[in-house]
PDB file of C-alpha atoms in Angstrom:
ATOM      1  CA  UNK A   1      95.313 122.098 111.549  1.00  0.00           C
ATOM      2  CA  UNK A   2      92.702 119.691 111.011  1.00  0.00           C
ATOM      3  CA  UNK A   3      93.898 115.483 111.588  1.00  0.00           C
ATOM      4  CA  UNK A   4      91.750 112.926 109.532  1.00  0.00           C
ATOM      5  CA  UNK A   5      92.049 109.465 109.631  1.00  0.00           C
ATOM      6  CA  UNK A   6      92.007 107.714 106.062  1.00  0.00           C
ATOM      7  CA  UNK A   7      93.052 104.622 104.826  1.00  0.00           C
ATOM      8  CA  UNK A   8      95.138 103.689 107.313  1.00  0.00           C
ATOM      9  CA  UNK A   9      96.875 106.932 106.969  1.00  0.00           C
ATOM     10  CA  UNK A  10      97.062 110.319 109.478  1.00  0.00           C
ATOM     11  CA  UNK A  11      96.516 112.986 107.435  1.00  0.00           C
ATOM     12  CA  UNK A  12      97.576 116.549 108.380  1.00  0.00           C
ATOM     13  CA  UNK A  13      94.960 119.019 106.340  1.00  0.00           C
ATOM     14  CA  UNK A  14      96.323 122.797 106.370  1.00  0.00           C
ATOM     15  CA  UNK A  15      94.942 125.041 103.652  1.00  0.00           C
ATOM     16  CA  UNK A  16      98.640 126.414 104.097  1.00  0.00           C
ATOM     17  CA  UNK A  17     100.695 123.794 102.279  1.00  0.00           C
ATOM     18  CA  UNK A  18     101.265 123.969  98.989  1.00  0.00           C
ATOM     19  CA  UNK A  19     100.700 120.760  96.812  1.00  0.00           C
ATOM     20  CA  UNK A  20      98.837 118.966 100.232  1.00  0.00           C
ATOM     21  CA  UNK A  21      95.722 117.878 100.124  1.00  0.00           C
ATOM     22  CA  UNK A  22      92.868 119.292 102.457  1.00  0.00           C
ATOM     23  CA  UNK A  23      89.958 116.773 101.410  1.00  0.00           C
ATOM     24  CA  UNK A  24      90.090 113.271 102.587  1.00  0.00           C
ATOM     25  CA  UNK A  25      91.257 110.121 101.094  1.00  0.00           C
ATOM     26  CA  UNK A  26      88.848 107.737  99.965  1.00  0.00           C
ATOM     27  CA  UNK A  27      88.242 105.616 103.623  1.00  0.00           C
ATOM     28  CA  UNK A  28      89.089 102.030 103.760  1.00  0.00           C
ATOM     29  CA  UNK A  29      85.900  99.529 104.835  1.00  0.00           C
ATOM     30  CA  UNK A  30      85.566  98.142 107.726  1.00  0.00           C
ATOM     31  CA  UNK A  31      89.006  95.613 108.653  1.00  0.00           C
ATOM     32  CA  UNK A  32      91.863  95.334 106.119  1.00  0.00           C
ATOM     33  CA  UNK A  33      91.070  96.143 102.553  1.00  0.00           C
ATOM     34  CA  UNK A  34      91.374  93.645 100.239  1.00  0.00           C
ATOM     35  CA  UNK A  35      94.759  93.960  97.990  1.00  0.00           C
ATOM     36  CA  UNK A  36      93.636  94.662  94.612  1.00  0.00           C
ATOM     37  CA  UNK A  37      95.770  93.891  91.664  1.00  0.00           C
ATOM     38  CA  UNK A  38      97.737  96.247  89.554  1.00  0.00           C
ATOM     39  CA  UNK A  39     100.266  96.591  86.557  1.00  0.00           C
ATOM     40  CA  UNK A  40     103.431  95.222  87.728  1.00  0.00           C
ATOM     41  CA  UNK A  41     102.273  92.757  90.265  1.00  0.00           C
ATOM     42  CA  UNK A  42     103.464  88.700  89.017  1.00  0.00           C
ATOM     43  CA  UNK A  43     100.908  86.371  89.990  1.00  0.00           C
ATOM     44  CA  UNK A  44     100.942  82.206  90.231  1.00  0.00           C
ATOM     45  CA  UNK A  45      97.906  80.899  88.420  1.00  0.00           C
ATOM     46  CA  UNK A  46      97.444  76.843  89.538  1.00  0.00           C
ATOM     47  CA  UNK A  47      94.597  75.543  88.045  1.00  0.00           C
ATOM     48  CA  UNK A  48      94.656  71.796  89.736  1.00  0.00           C
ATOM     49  CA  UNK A  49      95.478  68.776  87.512  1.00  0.00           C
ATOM     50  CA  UNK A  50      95.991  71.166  84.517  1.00  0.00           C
ATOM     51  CA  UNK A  51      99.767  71.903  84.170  1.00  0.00           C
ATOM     52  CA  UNK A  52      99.653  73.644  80.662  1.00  0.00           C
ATOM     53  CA  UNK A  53      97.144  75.927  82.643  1.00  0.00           C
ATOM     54  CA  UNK A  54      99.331  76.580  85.641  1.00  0.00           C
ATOM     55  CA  UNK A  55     102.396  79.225  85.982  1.00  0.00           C
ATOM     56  CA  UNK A  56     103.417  82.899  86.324  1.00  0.00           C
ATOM     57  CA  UNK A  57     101.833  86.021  84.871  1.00  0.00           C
ATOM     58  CA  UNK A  58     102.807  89.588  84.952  1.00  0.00           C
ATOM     59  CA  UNK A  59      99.739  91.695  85.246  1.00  0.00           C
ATOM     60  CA  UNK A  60     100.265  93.718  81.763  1.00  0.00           C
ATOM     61  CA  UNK A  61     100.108  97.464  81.316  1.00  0.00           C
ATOM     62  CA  UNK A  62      96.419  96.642  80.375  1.00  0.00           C
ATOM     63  CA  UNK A  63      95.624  95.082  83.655  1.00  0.00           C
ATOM     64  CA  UNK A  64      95.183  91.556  82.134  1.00  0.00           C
ATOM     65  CA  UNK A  65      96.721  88.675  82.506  1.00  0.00           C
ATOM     66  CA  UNK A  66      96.818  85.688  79.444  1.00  0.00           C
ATOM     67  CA  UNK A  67      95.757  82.180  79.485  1.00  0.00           C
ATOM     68  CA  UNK A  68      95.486  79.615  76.915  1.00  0.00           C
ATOM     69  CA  UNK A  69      91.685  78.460  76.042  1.00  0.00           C
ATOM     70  CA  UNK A  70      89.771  81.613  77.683  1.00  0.00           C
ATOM     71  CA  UNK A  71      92.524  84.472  76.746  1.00  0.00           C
ATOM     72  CA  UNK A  72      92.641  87.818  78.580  1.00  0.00           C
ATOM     73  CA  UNK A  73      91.008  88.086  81.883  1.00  0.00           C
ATOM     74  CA  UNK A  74      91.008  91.310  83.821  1.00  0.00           C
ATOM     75  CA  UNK A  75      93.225  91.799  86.984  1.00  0.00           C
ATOM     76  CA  UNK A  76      93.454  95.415  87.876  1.00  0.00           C
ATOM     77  CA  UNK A  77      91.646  96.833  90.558  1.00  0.00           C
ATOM     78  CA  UNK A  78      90.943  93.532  91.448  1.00  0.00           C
ATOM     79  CA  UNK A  79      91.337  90.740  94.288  1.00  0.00           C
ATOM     80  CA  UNK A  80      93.340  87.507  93.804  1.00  0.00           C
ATOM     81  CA  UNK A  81      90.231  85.719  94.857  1.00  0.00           C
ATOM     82  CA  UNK A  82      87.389  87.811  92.126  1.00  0.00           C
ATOM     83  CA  UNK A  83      90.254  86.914  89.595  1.00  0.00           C
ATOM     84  CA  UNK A  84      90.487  83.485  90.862  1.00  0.00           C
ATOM     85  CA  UNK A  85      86.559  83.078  90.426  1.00  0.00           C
ATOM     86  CA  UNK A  86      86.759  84.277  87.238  1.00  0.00           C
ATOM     87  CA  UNK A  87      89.390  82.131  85.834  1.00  0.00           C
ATOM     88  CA  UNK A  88      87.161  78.831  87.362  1.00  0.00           C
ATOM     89  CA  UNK A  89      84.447  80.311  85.733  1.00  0.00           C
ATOM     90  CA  UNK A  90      84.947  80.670  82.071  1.00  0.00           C
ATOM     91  CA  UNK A  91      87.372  77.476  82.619  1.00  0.00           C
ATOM     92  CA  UNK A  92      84.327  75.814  83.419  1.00  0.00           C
ATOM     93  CA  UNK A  93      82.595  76.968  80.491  1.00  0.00           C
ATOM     94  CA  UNK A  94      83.101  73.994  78.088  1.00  0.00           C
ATOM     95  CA  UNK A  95      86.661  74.065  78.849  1.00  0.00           C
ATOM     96  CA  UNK A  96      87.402  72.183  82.554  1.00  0.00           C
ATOM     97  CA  UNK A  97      85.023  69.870  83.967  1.00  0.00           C
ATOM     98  CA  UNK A  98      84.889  71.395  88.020  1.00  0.00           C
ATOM     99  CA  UNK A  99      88.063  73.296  87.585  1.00  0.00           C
ATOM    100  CA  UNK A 100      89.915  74.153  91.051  1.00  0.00           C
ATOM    101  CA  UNK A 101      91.528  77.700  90.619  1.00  0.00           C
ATOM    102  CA  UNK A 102      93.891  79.016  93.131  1.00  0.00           C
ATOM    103  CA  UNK A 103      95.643  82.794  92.366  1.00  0.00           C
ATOM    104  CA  UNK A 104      98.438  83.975  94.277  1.00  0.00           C
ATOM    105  CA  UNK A 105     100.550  87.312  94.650  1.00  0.00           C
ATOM    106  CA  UNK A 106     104.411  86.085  93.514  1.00  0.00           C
ATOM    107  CA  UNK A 107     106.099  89.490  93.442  1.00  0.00           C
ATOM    108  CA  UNK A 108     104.169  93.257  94.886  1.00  0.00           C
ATOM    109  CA  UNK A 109     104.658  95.808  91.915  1.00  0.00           C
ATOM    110  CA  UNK A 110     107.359  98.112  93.195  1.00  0.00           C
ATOM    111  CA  UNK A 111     106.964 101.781  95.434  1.00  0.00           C
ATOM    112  CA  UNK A 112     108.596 104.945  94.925  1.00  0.00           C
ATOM    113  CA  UNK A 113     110.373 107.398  97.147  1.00  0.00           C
ATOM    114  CA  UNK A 114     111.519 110.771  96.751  1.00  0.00           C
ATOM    115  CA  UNK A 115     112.955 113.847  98.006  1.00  0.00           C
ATOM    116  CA  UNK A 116     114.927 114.030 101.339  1.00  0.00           C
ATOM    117  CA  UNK A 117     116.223 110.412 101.450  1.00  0.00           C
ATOM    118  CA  UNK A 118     119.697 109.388 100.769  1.00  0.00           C
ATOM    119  CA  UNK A 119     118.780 107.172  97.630  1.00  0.00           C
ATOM    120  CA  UNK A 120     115.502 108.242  95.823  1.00  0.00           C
ATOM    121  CA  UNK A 121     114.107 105.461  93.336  1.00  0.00           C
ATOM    122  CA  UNK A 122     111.814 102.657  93.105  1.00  0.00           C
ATOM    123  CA  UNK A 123     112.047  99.965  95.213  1.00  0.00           C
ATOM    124  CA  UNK A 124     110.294  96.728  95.673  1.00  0.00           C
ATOM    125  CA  UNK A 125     107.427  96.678  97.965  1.00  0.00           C
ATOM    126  CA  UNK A 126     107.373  93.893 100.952  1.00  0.00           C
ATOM    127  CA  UNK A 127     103.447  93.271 102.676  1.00  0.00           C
ATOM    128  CA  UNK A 128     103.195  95.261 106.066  1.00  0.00           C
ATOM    129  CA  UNK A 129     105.826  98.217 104.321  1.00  0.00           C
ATOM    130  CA  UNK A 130     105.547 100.978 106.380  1.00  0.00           C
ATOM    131  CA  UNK A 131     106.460 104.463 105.597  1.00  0.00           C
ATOM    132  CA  UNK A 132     109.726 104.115 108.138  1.00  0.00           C
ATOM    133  CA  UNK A 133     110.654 100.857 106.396  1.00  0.00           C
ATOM    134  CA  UNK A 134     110.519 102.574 102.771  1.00  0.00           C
ATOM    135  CA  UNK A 135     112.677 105.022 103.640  1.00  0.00           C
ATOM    136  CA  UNK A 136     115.092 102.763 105.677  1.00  0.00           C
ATOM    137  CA  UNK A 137     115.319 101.354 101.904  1.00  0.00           C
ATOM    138  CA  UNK A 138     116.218 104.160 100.700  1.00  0.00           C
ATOM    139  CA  UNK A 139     119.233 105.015 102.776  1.00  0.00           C
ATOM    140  CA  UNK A 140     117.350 106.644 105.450  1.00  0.00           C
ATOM    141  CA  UNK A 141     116.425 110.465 105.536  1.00  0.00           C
ATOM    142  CA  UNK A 142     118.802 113.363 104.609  1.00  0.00           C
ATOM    143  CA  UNK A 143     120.239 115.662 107.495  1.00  0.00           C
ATOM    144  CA  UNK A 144     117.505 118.179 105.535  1.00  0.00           C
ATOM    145  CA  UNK A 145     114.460 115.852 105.584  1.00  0.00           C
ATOM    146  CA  UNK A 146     110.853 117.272 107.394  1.00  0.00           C
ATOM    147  CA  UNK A 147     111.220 113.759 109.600  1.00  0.00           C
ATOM    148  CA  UNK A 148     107.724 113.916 110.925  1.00  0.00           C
ATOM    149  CA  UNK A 149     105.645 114.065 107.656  1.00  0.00           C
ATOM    150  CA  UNK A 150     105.663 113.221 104.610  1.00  0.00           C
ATOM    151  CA  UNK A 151     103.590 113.585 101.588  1.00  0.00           C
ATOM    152  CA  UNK A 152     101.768 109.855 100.300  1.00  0.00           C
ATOM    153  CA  UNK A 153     100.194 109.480  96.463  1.00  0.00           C
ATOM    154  CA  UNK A 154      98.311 106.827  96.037  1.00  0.00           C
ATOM    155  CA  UNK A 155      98.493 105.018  92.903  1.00  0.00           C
ATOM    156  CA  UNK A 156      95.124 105.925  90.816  1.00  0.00           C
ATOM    157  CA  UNK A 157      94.661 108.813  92.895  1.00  0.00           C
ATOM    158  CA  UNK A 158      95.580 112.161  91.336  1.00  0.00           C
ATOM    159  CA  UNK A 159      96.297 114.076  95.029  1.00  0.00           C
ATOM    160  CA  UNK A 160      99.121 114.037  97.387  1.00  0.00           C
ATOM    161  CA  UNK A 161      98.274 113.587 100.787  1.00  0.00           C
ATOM    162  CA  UNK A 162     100.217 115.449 103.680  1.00  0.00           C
ATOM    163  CA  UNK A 163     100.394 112.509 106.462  1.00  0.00           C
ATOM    164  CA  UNK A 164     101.861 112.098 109.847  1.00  0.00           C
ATOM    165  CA  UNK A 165     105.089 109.517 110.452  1.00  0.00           C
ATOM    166  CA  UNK A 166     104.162 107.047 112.861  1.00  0.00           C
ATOM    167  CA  UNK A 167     105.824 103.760 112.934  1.00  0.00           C
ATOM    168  CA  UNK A 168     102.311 101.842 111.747  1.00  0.00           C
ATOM    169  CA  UNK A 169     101.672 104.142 108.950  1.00  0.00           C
ATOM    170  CA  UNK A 170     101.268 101.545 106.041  1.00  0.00           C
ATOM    171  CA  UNK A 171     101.995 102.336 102.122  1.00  0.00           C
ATOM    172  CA  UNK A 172     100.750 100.019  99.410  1.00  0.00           C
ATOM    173  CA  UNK A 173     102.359  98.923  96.105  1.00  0.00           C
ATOM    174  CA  UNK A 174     102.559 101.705  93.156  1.00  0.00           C
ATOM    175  CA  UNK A 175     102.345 104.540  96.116  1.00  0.00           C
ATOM    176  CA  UNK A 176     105.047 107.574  95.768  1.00  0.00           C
ATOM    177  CA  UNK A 177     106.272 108.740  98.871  1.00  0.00           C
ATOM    178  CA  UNK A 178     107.782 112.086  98.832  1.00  0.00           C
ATOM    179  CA  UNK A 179     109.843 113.139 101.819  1.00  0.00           C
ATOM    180  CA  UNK A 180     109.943 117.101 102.386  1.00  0.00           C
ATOM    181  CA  UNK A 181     112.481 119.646 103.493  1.00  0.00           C
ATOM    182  CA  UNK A 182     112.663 121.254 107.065  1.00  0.00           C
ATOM    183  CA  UNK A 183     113.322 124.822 106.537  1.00  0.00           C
ATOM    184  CA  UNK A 184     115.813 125.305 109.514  1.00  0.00           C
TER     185      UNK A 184
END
């Protein structure tokens, strides 16, 4: 068995196991990521001294978000602060003399669990969420749950990952956490 460290995750690769994956997760730069925006997650737009400007979007199924004079600009995959930028400057364009653009995260989209936990679902995500947390959410683990792994997808990632429960082990809005059986 073969332990990789990825993303903030422990992952346990063993050719072995159906459905886990062996290969690595794509590694995290140096410090704590950036949060990048996704479909689901509400953000506050404030654009100072411009109240018909200001308020709260849902990032759509498109990964945009609406406002009036410059239209659609493009959240997914991206930080509050690139989005921000953005917004101040094609406001700036013709529209806003110096416009002051602040972005905020209002509401996470939500996380999924499922498997060996008492109430499988999705659930709203909270910053810091660890794995132990999540399932705490959902009711806690069966008398049948595999208690020391579980199996992590990552939103936009099309593998499962096989990772170690430790009580630091971080998920991340839109993940799907899938809690295994123990066979005896």
């Amino acid at each position: 068995m073969r332990i990789t460290a990825c993303w903030g995750l422990i992952l346990l690769a063993n050719a072995g196991v159906a459905g886990a994956q062996s290969a690595p997760a794509p590694a995290a730069t140096a410090g704590v990521p950036a949060y990048l925006l996704g479909s689901g997650d509400k953000v506050q737009i404030a654009v100072y001294g411009e109240q018909e400007l200001t308020g709260e979007q849902l990032v759509g199924p498109d990964g945009t978000v609406t406002l009036p004079l410059i239209g659609r600009v493009m959240a997914k995959g991206r930080s509050v602060n690139q989005v921000s930028e953005e917004i101040r400057t094609r406001l700036a364009d013709g529209f806003v003399q110096n416009p002051s653009v602040a972005v905020t995260i209002v509401n996470y989209r939500p996380f999924y669990i499922l498997g060996e936990v008492n109430t499988p679902g999705q659930y709203e995500y909270a910053q810091g969420m660890t794995v132990l947390s999540a399932v705490a959410r959902a009711g806690g683990f069966t008398y049948r749950a595999k208690k020391g792994e579980v199996f992590v997808k990552r939103e936009g990632d099309p593998q499962e990952y096989r990772v170690r429960v430790t009580n630091d082990l971080l998920i991340q809005p839109g993940d799907t956490i899938r809690v295994g059986e123990r066979y005896f």
